[in-house]
């Protein structure tokens, strides 16, 4: 897999490269999509959505742009060696226990074995607080009840910064794969249906139909 | 008369019209676009009525500084895309955000008149007219399409062909002829280079010496190097020194090629980005000339007394911004043909009349088009939701409308620099304005 942003070395890729790659995909779509992001991806999504008017954004087990003190303290307590290595630039290593609460062990191990490496700069971005402008679309913040990585307080902080309340769903950190994923998906789709009215993507176009000129 | 309540008319479906249309729709304001052509793109709609690009046109600022920040050009595009790629990019932008449905094509705007705090916009198609009533108007009709024709003694006696660069479409028009190109804007330099490749003789007349900047330095687009210096907050004199040193090492001293020595400091004229002109001068394929003194039947006589016999004169002498549809002469405070607008966008008289695109940045255009659109849309939303606050803000920016955005340089007085801006100063001003609208 190529590293983000056309970098040929993953170790050089920054979060900005991740945002660039997502926009490159988005610009090939026929209209603005709903952006659904998870974990570190939610930081990419927040940067993206302050610049790009998506239909809506869903941030699952999110990383607040203002930093993750609760998550770091909790991680240092639970896995001091792995978190210290990550701060020094290594990809944070996960066990099945970190990510899943409700999966058969062999299925969980199968998912964990497919996790790739991460850019150290992108990991650092989670630790470095940044101020974001307002997001340009409605946002749903989803927290996982059994998340052992992102602290509940950080999920709350993320939602507060975006002017919303988190919606808590059952499952571990990887809510989109854990045993209860169909329920999580239904919850998200219900919100998207309620939030995104049918019709043109930009709201002004839904206020008044296009002009019909009849210059006779 | 058709009433379009709450709606804003956007005149022109070039890049500035498209970005204004998108920004308005994005903040919840309905908007209708109009273009006299049968397709969008304005200048970049090659062959269209107000398109002034030619077959070989490529961007002169590199991709990252030129694209809309929320809709980057594809990674597959080169650093300097061609006009065809640019057109495809605008098509994709309009399709993605649902803009095309909002634009009425093949329709000219012939009259824009303020009536009872609203606007009557009269459109014309096939000689028939219709008037529509709007809450606001964004003028984005472009400033690079109405030719500025110079006058010279004896020009009427000249027996050859006279062409303005507005009508230059490709090198076929130059082939096997003796050509004089007048003007050293980026277009004039492009045409001189194409003449060097195709004509039998090429003369290039410029009224002063210029800095001919390379498109690439140190293996990168040169505007990216320039912005790295800006990002490091290097002051103007040091940036001038760095640019001078880079130009001397890469291009050499222009005087040694027989070109005029620049009579001004770097950043005082709009940058010319052309790596090939000096190359062809050095090969004798372009003969540099000073100002034209007069013409006679066979050609031109220059201010140094030399002459050139030519078959074709191409006047690459630029364009004027014109707004023939605005009925109120005070709408733009445009004495001497130069509108004096707050932020180079806002009518001093009407808070619901805005112009987008009356800028000529020393960098890419459409990143700024995006932020102009966002600023206009944010203001018009404030105008709708809180007219008193909008009036206060409009009064405030009007009080500062003499302000120009030069990055500390003093531009040469010329119609060419009416709309010149230093992109870093101007973007900062737009950001400050967006902050004031939100406050």
XYZ file of C-alpha atoms in Angstrom:
655
model
C 0.000 0.000 0.000
C 1.303 3.446 -0.875
C 1.851 5.832 2.004
C -0.516 8.798 2.289
C -0.023 11.960 0.254
C 2.142 10.279 -2.372
C 4.965 9.968 0.179
C 7.047 6.913 -0.597
C 7.910 6.474 3.065
C 5.125 6.021 5.624
C 7.412 7.469 8.297
C 7.310 10.843 6.526
C 3.538 11.029 6.003
C 1.727 13.652 8.067
C -1.920 13.965 9.020
C -2.160 16.551 6.254
C -1.257 13.823 3.750
C -4.090 11.682 5.133
C -6.555 14.568 4.646
C -5.254 15.075 1.107
C -5.849 11.420 0.241
C -9.406 11.464 1.561
C -10.175 14.604 -0.480
C -8.681 12.966 -3.563
C -11.233 10.159 -3.220
C -14.087 12.531 -2.385
C -13.507 14.649 -5.501
C -14.116 11.586 -7.681
C -17.607 11.113 -6.184
C -20.703 12.435 -7.986
C -21.766 14.459 -4.930
C -20.666 15.237 -1.361
C -20.714 12.080 0.781
C -21.406 11.382 4.451
C -17.938 11.005 5.970
C -17.743 8.246 8.578
C -14.481 8.090 10.497
C -13.054 6.017 13.310
C -10.410 6.703 15.968
C -7.363 8.443 14.432
C -9.462 8.803 11.275
C -11.799 11.139 13.183
C -8.965 13.632 13.512
C -8.505 13.428 9.729
C -12.274 13.871 9.329
C -12.431 16.899 11.641
C -9.693 18.653 9.680
C -11.443 17.704 6.465
C -14.916 18.845 7.543
C -13.805 22.319 8.598
C -12.760 22.809 4.972
C -15.088 20.605 2.922
C -18.926 20.738 3.045
C -19.810 17.037 3.321
C -23.464 16.016 3.711
C -22.730 14.925 7.285
C -19.947 13.507 9.437
C -19.935 10.566 11.859
C -17.048 10.346 14.329
C -16.766 6.949 16.018
C -14.644 6.596 19.165
C -13.253 10.009 18.294
C -9.993 11.762 18.993
C -10.726 15.364 20.013
C -8.618 17.957 18.208
C -7.838 19.485 21.598
C -5.701 16.540 22.712
C -6.346 13.261 24.557
C -5.106 13.590 28.172
C -7.527 10.989 29.558
C -6.602 8.468 26.877
C -2.861 8.939 27.432
C -3.090 8.553 31.217
C -5.267 5.467 30.844
C -2.976 3.983 28.176
C 0.206 4.627 30.148
C -1.384 2.848 33.103
C -2.630 -0.129 31.096
C 0.191 -0.571 28.586
C 3.161 1.551 29.676
C 5.681 -0.126 27.359
C 3.584 0.091 24.167
C 2.491 3.693 24.811
C 6.062 4.799 25.554
C 7.264 3.172 22.309
C 4.439 4.893 20.414
C 5.475 8.276 21.790
C 8.980 7.478 20.498
C 7.634 6.877 16.998
C 6.640 3.206 16.875
C 3.190 2.178 15.683
C 0.991 1.638 18.718
C 0.446 -2.104 19.055
C -2.979 -3.436 19.789
C -4.148 -6.698 21.294
C -7.573 -8.195 20.608
C -8.457 -7.178 24.133
C -7.806 -3.486 23.379
C -10.173 -3.356 20.429
C -12.989 -5.868 20.917
C -15.307 -6.802 23.759
C -17.693 -9.192 22.069
C -15.979 -11.353 19.421
C -14.768 -14.980 19.382
C -10.994 -14.828 20.158
C -9.896 -16.304 16.799
C -11.999 -13.785 14.835
C -10.610 -10.940 16.933
C -7.035 -12.181 16.452
C -7.668 -12.386 12.707
C -8.648 -8.710 12.605
C -5.697 -7.672 14.768
C -3.260 -9.477 12.451
C -4.416 -7.295 9.565
C -3.601 -3.988 11.255
C -0.854 -2.157 9.385
C 1.712 0.374 10.538
C 0.938 3.986 11.271
C 2.852 7.147 10.502
C 4.519 8.486 13.669
C 3.597 12.062 12.646
C -0.058 11.121 12.427
C 0.174 9.513 15.868
C 1.831 12.619 17.305
C -1.006 14.722 15.872
C -3.314 13.082 18.416
C -1.165 14.431 21.257
C -0.774 17.948 19.891
C -3.809 20.123 20.652
C -5.012 22.247 17.734
C -7.840 24.725 17.335
C -10.266 23.898 14.587
C -12.759 26.142 12.894
C -16.418 25.165 12.968
C -17.275 22.045 10.979
C -19.311 22.701 7.834
C -21.860 19.895 8.284
C -23.933 18.177 10.975
C -21.840 15.767 13.074
C -22.669 12.664 15.080
C -20.195 11.656 17.802
C -20.330 7.967 18.689
C -18.679 6.541 21.820
C -18.177 2.854 22.528
C -19.308 1.691 25.961
C -16.454 -0.813 26.364
C -13.717 1.273 24.708
C -10.407 0.459 26.411
C -8.325 2.881 24.327
C -10.116 6.223 23.976
C -11.192 7.465 27.417
C -14.871 8.294 27.855
C -13.864 11.768 29.048
C -12.102 12.399 25.715
C -15.183 11.318 23.763
C -17.230 13.751 25.865
C -14.650 16.480 25.267
C -14.735 15.890 21.508
C -18.532 16.107 21.398
C -18.546 19.243 23.544
C -15.992 20.960 21.299
C -18.296 20.247 18.349
C -21.366 21.480 20.189
C -23.060 18.109 20.476
C -23.573 15.117 22.807
C -22.018 11.708 22.260
C -24.233 8.789 21.420
C -23.067 5.663 23.261
C -23.287 2.300 21.556
C -22.318 -1.184 22.777
C -18.893 -2.593 21.824
C -15.145 -2.100 22.165
C -12.928 0.480 20.422
C -13.397 -1.068 16.963
C -17.200 -0.670 17.068
C -17.538 -1.243 13.351
C -16.178 -4.809 13.694
C -17.142 -5.848 17.201
C -20.052 -8.259 17.787
C -22.676 -5.528 17.947
C -21.669 -3.875 14.656
C -25.102 -4.326 12.959
C -26.753 -2.334 15.754
C -24.097 0.368 15.506
C -24.627 0.557 11.758
C -28.411 0.847 12.154
C -27.975 3.615 14.720
C -25.723 5.562 12.358
C -27.950 5.036 9.316
C -31.027 6.180 11.257
C -29.196 9.372 12.189
C -28.046 9.929 8.601
C -31.602 9.457 7.302
C -32.948 11.925 9.830
C -30.169 14.446 9.234
C -29.717 14.485 5.458
C -32.867 15.552 3.632
C -33.317 14.316 0.066
C -32.522 16.681 -2.787
C -29.484 18.660 -3.871
C -26.369 18.457 -1.697
C -26.070 22.154 -0.776
C -28.810 23.501 1.479
C -29.421 26.750 -0.434
C -30.413 24.715 -3.483
C -33.146 23.002 -1.438
C -34.660 26.365 -0.403
C -35.764 27.406 -3.881
C -36.014 25.304 -7.048
C -33.745 26.254 -9.957
C -34.883 29.090 -12.202
C -37.051 28.104 -15.154
C -36.554 30.820 -17.714
C -39.122 31.144 -20.427
C -37.938 34.039 -22.527
C -40.665 34.042 -25.121
C -41.295 39.840 -13.939
C -40.303 36.771 -11.941
C -39.695 37.238 -8.222
C -36.893 35.136 -6.721
C -37.387 35.779 -2.994
C -34.332 35.387 -0.775
C -32.284 34.548 -3.839
C -28.992 35.983 -5.153
C -28.102 36.339 -8.856
C -24.552 35.372 -9.811
C -23.396 36.862 -13.120
C -20.846 34.689 -14.883
C -20.128 30.960 -14.591
C -16.349 31.112 -14.647
C -14.328 30.064 -11.626
C -15.376 33.072 -9.543
C -19.043 32.674 -10.435
C -18.909 28.966 -9.647
C -17.231 29.442 -6.280
C -19.638 32.261 -5.327
C -22.608 30.116 -6.358
C -21.309 27.211 -4.321
C -20.556 29.315 -1.251
C -24.033 30.890 -1.280
C -25.789 27.541 -1.651
C -23.519 26.085 1.029
C -24.526 28.687 3.650
C -28.212 28.206 2.807
C -28.824 31.091 0.401
C -30.540 30.119 -2.856
C -28.694 31.463 -5.887
C -29.117 31.501 -9.673
C -26.169 31.654 -12.052
C -26.152 33.197 -15.530
C -23.672 32.872 -18.362
C -23.826 34.090 -21.916
C -21.935 31.001 -23.129
C -23.500 27.582 -23.609
C -21.135 26.043 -21.071
C -19.402 26.929 -17.825
C -15.755 27.891 -17.390
C -15.674 31.521 -18.550
C -12.117 32.228 -19.645
C -11.381 28.494 -19.512
C -14.271 27.507 -21.767
C -11.958 27.391 -24.815
C -13.685 28.853 -27.855
C -16.457 30.417 -25.751
C -17.464 34.065 -26.228
C -15.371 35.400 -23.313
C -12.647 32.749 -23.346
C -9.190 34.215 -23.872
C -7.095 31.094 -23.475
C -5.229 29.721 -26.476
C -4.435 26.208 -27.570
C -1.184 26.013 -25.579
C -2.344 27.745 -22.386
C -1.168 26.169 -19.156
C -1.451 27.545 -15.642
C 1.340 29.896 -14.625
C 0.849 29.305 -10.913
C 1.196 25.777 -9.655
C -1.644 23.456 -8.715
C -1.634 23.714 -4.892
C -1.934 27.526 -4.920
C -4.447 27.623 -7.744
C -7.081 25.027 -6.826
C -10.202 25.406 -4.695
C -9.090 24.334 -1.200
C -12.174 22.163 -0.696
C -11.877 20.499 -4.101
C -8.220 19.849 -4.955
C -7.155 19.002 -8.488
C -6.486 15.293 -9.097
C -3.075 13.927 -8.136
C -2.779 12.795 -11.764
C -2.609 16.438 -12.940
C 0.859 17.941 -13.525
C 2.215 20.883 -11.530
C 0.963 23.264 -14.258
C -2.215 21.816 -15.824
C -3.405 22.699 -19.338
C -6.546 24.704 -20.037
C -8.336 21.487 -21.010
C -7.536 19.929 -17.657
C -8.654 23.131 -15.946
C -11.989 23.012 -17.784
C -12.495 19.358 -16.807
C -11.708 20.335 -13.223
C -14.384 23.058 -13.201
C -16.863 20.619 -14.748
C -16.158 18.123 -11.953
C -16.495 20.848 -9.297
C -19.841 22.028 -10.677
C -21.174 18.469 -10.991
C -20.041 17.482 -7.504
C -21.756 20.403 -5.780
C -24.841 20.414 -8.024
C -24.075 23.833 -9.517
C -24.834 23.189 -13.175
C -28.587 22.870 -12.499
C -28.495 26.338 -10.953
C -26.995 28.061 -14.019
C -28.987 29.478 -16.920
C -26.758 29.312 -20.014
C -26.933 31.123 -23.354
C -28.278 34.095 -21.444
C -26.720 37.543 -21.092
C -27.370 39.900 -18.217
C -28.129 43.260 -19.845
C -29.381 45.365 -16.936
C -28.892 45.328 -13.152
C -30.862 48.002 -11.341
C -31.462 48.682 -7.639
C -35.188 48.862 -6.845
C -36.604 49.127 -3.293
C -33.604 47.536 -1.556
C -33.699 44.699 -4.071
C -32.370 44.141 -7.576
C -34.034 43.949 -10.956
C -31.902 41.788 -13.215
C -32.826 41.827 -16.885
C -31.615 38.890 -18.939
C -31.584 38.429 -22.672
C -31.669 35.340 -24.837
C -32.098 35.320 -28.613
C -32.900 39.029 -28.534
C -35.765 38.591 -26.062
C -35.643 39.979 -22.554
C -37.032 39.106 -19.153
C -36.686 40.821 -15.773
C -36.168 38.937 -12.519
C -36.127 40.337 -8.991
C -33.389 39.301 -6.547
C -32.264 40.076 -2.989
C -28.615 40.376 -3.981
C -26.234 40.328 -6.944
C -22.736 38.902 -7.224
C -20.916 40.149 -10.318
C -18.319 37.641 -11.513
C -18.115 38.588 -15.186
C -14.318 38.483 -15.311
C -11.720 41.147 -15.965
C -9.667 39.434 -18.642
C -11.955 39.414 -21.656
C -12.612 43.003 -22.845
C -9.558 43.912 -24.974
C -7.606 47.046 -24.169
C -6.483 48.325 -27.589
C -3.581 50.764 -27.704
C -3.344 53.666 -30.172
C -0.191 54.600 -32.079
C 0.559 57.191 -34.775
C 0.365 55.573 -38.192
C -1.413 52.430 -37.029
C -4.176 53.072 -39.592
C -1.563 53.106 -42.379
C -0.140 49.714 -41.399
C -0.733 47.323 -44.291
C -0.465 44.038 -42.391
C -2.844 42.303 -40.019
C -3.592 43.547 -36.525
C -4.726 41.145 -33.843
C -5.464 41.575 -30.150
C -4.359 38.611 -28.047
C -8.042 38.195 -27.152
C -8.427 36.696 -30.619
C -5.254 34.628 -30.494
C -6.202 30.947 -30.363
C -3.154 29.063 -31.568
C 0.181 29.015 -33.365
C -1.422 28.549 -36.807
C -2.117 32.276 -36.774
C 1.646 32.963 -36.644
C 3.013 30.360 -39.041
C 5.396 31.567 -41.763
C 4.761 35.245 -41.048
C 6.883 38.091 -39.682
C 5.358 38.890 -36.296
C 5.586 41.771 -33.852
C 4.237 41.026 -30.376
C 3.538 44.110 -28.268
C 3.348 43.675 -24.507
C 5.134 41.582 -21.927
C 2.352 40.195 -19.837
C 2.315 36.444 -19.500
C 0.212 36.235 -22.666
C 2.595 38.432 -24.676
C 5.542 36.333 -23.598
C 3.704 33.079 -24.442
C 2.808 34.378 -27.910
C 6.369 35.621 -28.513
C 7.644 32.132 -27.691
C 5.097 30.509 -30.019
C 6.062 32.992 -32.718
C 9.712 32.045 -32.217
C 8.731 28.429 -32.848
C 6.453 29.080 -35.828
C 6.957 32.497 -37.426
C 9.705 33.486 -39.839
C 10.735 36.459 -37.698
C 9.649 37.553 -34.227
C 9.971 40.976 -32.604
C 8.882 41.540 -29.032
C 8.233 45.115 -27.950
C 8.070 45.907 -24.219
C 7.836 49.299 -22.576
C 10.256 48.335 -19.823
C 12.522 45.503 -18.731
C 10.928 42.762 -16.677
C 11.932 39.838 -14.531
C 11.273 36.659 -16.481
C 10.792 34.050 -13.787
C 11.391 30.355 -14.346
C 8.471 27.994 -13.826
C 10.709 25.606 -11.914
C 13.614 26.284 -9.571
C 15.442 23.674 -7.507
C 13.215 21.039 -9.093
C 10.016 22.609 -7.733
C 7.420 25.052 -9.081
C 8.905 28.451 -8.289
C 5.777 29.788 -6.559
C 6.109 26.982 -4.024
C 9.661 28.096 -3.214
C 8.406 31.697 -2.949
C 5.690 30.708 -0.494
C 8.166 28.717 1.590
C 10.046 31.994 2.075
C 6.762 33.715 2.966
C 5.914 30.965 5.449
C 9.288 31.557 7.108
C 8.228 35.221 7.467
C 11.301 36.431 5.612
C 10.953 40.198 5.137
C 10.445 41.741 1.691
C 14.018 43.062 1.136
C 15.506 39.649 1.913
C 12.961 37.909 -0.314
C 13.879 40.332 -3.097
C 17.548 39.497 -2.580
C 16.829 35.761 -2.608
C 14.750 36.056 -5.780
C 17.400 38.186 -7.441
C 20.147 35.724 -6.596
C 18.063 32.780 -7.821
C 17.212 34.553 -11.071
C 20.850 35.514 -11.711
C 22.059 31.951 -11.142
C 19.297 30.248 -13.133
C 18.423 32.730 -15.892
C 21.368 35.134 -15.852
C 21.339 38.897 -16.321
C 18.602 39.836 -18.782
C 20.634 42.748 -20.188
C 23.216 40.280 -21.501
C 20.562 38.848 -23.805
C 19.787 42.295 -25.183
C 16.665 42.620 -23.083
C 16.003 45.855 -21.236
C 17.233 46.027 -17.678
C 14.289 45.956 -15.235
C 13.576 49.520 -14.069
C 11.835 48.417 -10.907
C 12.289 46.137 -7.937
C 10.956 42.623 -7.709
C 7.226 42.385 -6.746
C 6.492 45.890 -8.171
C 5.029 44.464 -11.360
C 2.837 41.425 -11.849
C 5.140 38.415 -12.067
C 5.929 37.012 -15.503
C 6.521 33.292 -15.403
C 8.173 32.212 -18.615
C 11.277 30.088 -18.842
C 11.376 29.931 -22.632
C 11.391 33.571 -23.713
C 14.996 34.244 -22.725
C 16.013 30.938 -24.327
C 14.632 32.022 -27.703
C 16.114 35.500 -27.363
C 19.462 33.797 -26.773
C 18.959 31.775 -29.978
C 18.127 34.861 -32.000
C 14.584 33.644 -32.628
C 13.097 36.593 -30.738
C 14.412 40.122 -31.257
C 13.657 42.279 -28.204
C 12.511 45.815 -28.971
C 11.594 48.844 -26.853
C 8.295 50.732 -27.045
C 6.707 51.272 -30.463
C 7.040 54.916 -31.545
C 4.835 54.716 -34.624
C 3.702 52.425 -37.400
C 3.990 52.845 -41.156
C 2.743 50.784 -44.082
C 5.404 48.054 -43.716
C 5.871 47.779 -39.986
C 6.862 49.547 -36.794
C 9.483 52.087 -35.791
C 10.632 51.833 -32.193
C 11.639 54.445 -29.637
C 15.357 53.726 -30.244
C 14.905 54.533 -33.966
C 15.181 50.912 -35.126
C 12.434 49.386 -37.248
C 10.897 46.029 -38.023
C 8.989 45.072 -41.160
C 6.204 42.679 -40.210
C 3.078 41.016 -41.588
C 1.236 40.667 -38.273
C 1.068 42.736 -35.106
C -0.298 41.030 -31.987
C -1.305 43.455 -29.268
C -0.972 41.534 -26.006
C -1.847 44.749 -24.225
C -4.256 43.392 -21.691
C -7.871 43.797 -20.785
C -10.192 46.230 -19.060
C -12.844 45.344 -16.523
C -16.263 46.494 -17.751
C -19.714 46.280 -16.176
C -22.051 47.582 -18.880
C -25.164 46.175 -17.179
C -24.873 48.243 -13.980
C -27.242 51.181 -14.364
C -26.109 53.207 -11.330
C -22.774 54.909 -12.102
C -22.129 55.293 -8.356
C -22.485 51.584 -7.646
C -18.746 50.964 -7.961
C -17.213 54.438 -7.485
C -15.270 53.697 -10.668
C -13.821 57.069 -11.668
C -11.073 56.521 -14.244
C -12.316 53.005 -14.926
C -11.028 51.697 -11.639
C -13.653 50.545 -9.118
C -12.818 51.469 -5.532
C -14.306 48.633 -3.552
C -13.794 47.578 0.024
C -11.739 44.376 0.011
C -11.843 44.748 -3.796
C -15.296 43.135 -3.566
C -17.962 45.313 -1.940
C -19.961 48.068 -3.616
C -19.571 51.222 -1.530
C -23.233 52.062 -2.049
C -25.190 48.798 -1.892
C -24.497 46.156 0.761
C -26.184 43.552 -1.473
C -23.950 44.143 -4.509
C -20.624 42.302 -4.536
C -17.948 41.643 -7.139
C -15.892 38.493 -7.154
C -12.768 38.150 -9.225
C -11.623 41.748 -9.466
C -8.210 40.644 -8.302
C -4.932 39.802 -9.947
C -2.883 37.899 -7.393
C 0.857 37.244 -7.501
C -0.136 33.605 -7.019
C -2.948 31.246 -7.969
C -6.419 32.659 -8.510
C -9.004 30.108 -7.431
C -7.896 29.543 -3.863
C -8.715 33.230 -3.461
C -11.902 32.823 -5.507
C -13.008 30.249 -2.941
C -12.395 32.599 -0.007
C -13.987 35.559 -1.800
C -17.077 33.399 -2.322
C -17.105 32.347 1.327
C -16.726 35.957 2.493
C -19.519 37.234 0.229
C -21.843 34.378 1.214
C -21.156 34.906 4.917
C -21.914 38.617 4.579
C -25.110 38.098 2.580
C -26.308 35.613 5.189
C -25.666 38.234 7.883
C -27.521 40.743 5.698
C -30.494 38.373 5.600
C -30.462 37.441 9.294
C -29.335 40.691 10.937
C -29.476 43.659 8.546
C -28.448 46.144 11.246
C -25.254 44.254 12.027
C -24.572 43.880 8.303
C -24.995 47.622 7.790
C -22.513 48.351 10.582
C -19.954 45.953 9.126
C -20.477 47.340 5.626
C -19.885 50.857 6.942
C -16.751 49.669 8.690
C -15.159 48.045 5.624
C -16.186 50.998 3.471
C -14.257 53.333 5.739
C -11.114 51.371 4.847
C -11.730 50.922 1.158
C -8.613 52.811 0.101
C -6.603 49.942 1.542
C -4.636 47.909 -0.962
C -2.963 44.582 -0.424
C 0.524 44.918 -1.831
C 2.685 42.892 0.529
C 4.707 46.051 1.152
C 5.593 46.662 -2.524
C 4.659 49.730 -4.596
C 3.080 48.604 -7.826
C 3.831 50.441 -11.068
C 0.917 52.699 -12.011
C -0.814 51.071 -14.964
C -4.213 49.573 -15.734
C -2.344 46.295 -15.527
C -1.962 46.765 -11.786
C -5.445 48.088 -10.996
C -6.379 44.799 -9.399
C -2.954 43.504 -8.375
C -2.791 41.958 -4.906
C -0.188 40.180 -2.800
C -1.976 36.928 -2.056
C -0.737 36.589 1.524
C -2.024 40.052 2.529
C -5.313 39.622 0.756
C -6.088 36.175 2.171
C -5.343 37.532 5.643
C -7.803 40.388 5.041
C -10.483 37.933 3.907
C -9.883 35.772 6.974
C -10.182 38.833 9.239
C -13.392 39.822 7.466
C -14.876 36.326 7.877
C -14.034 36.614 11.575
C -15.841 39.961 11.779
C -18.921 38.523 10.059
C -18.985 35.613 12.517
C -18.450 37.870 15.562
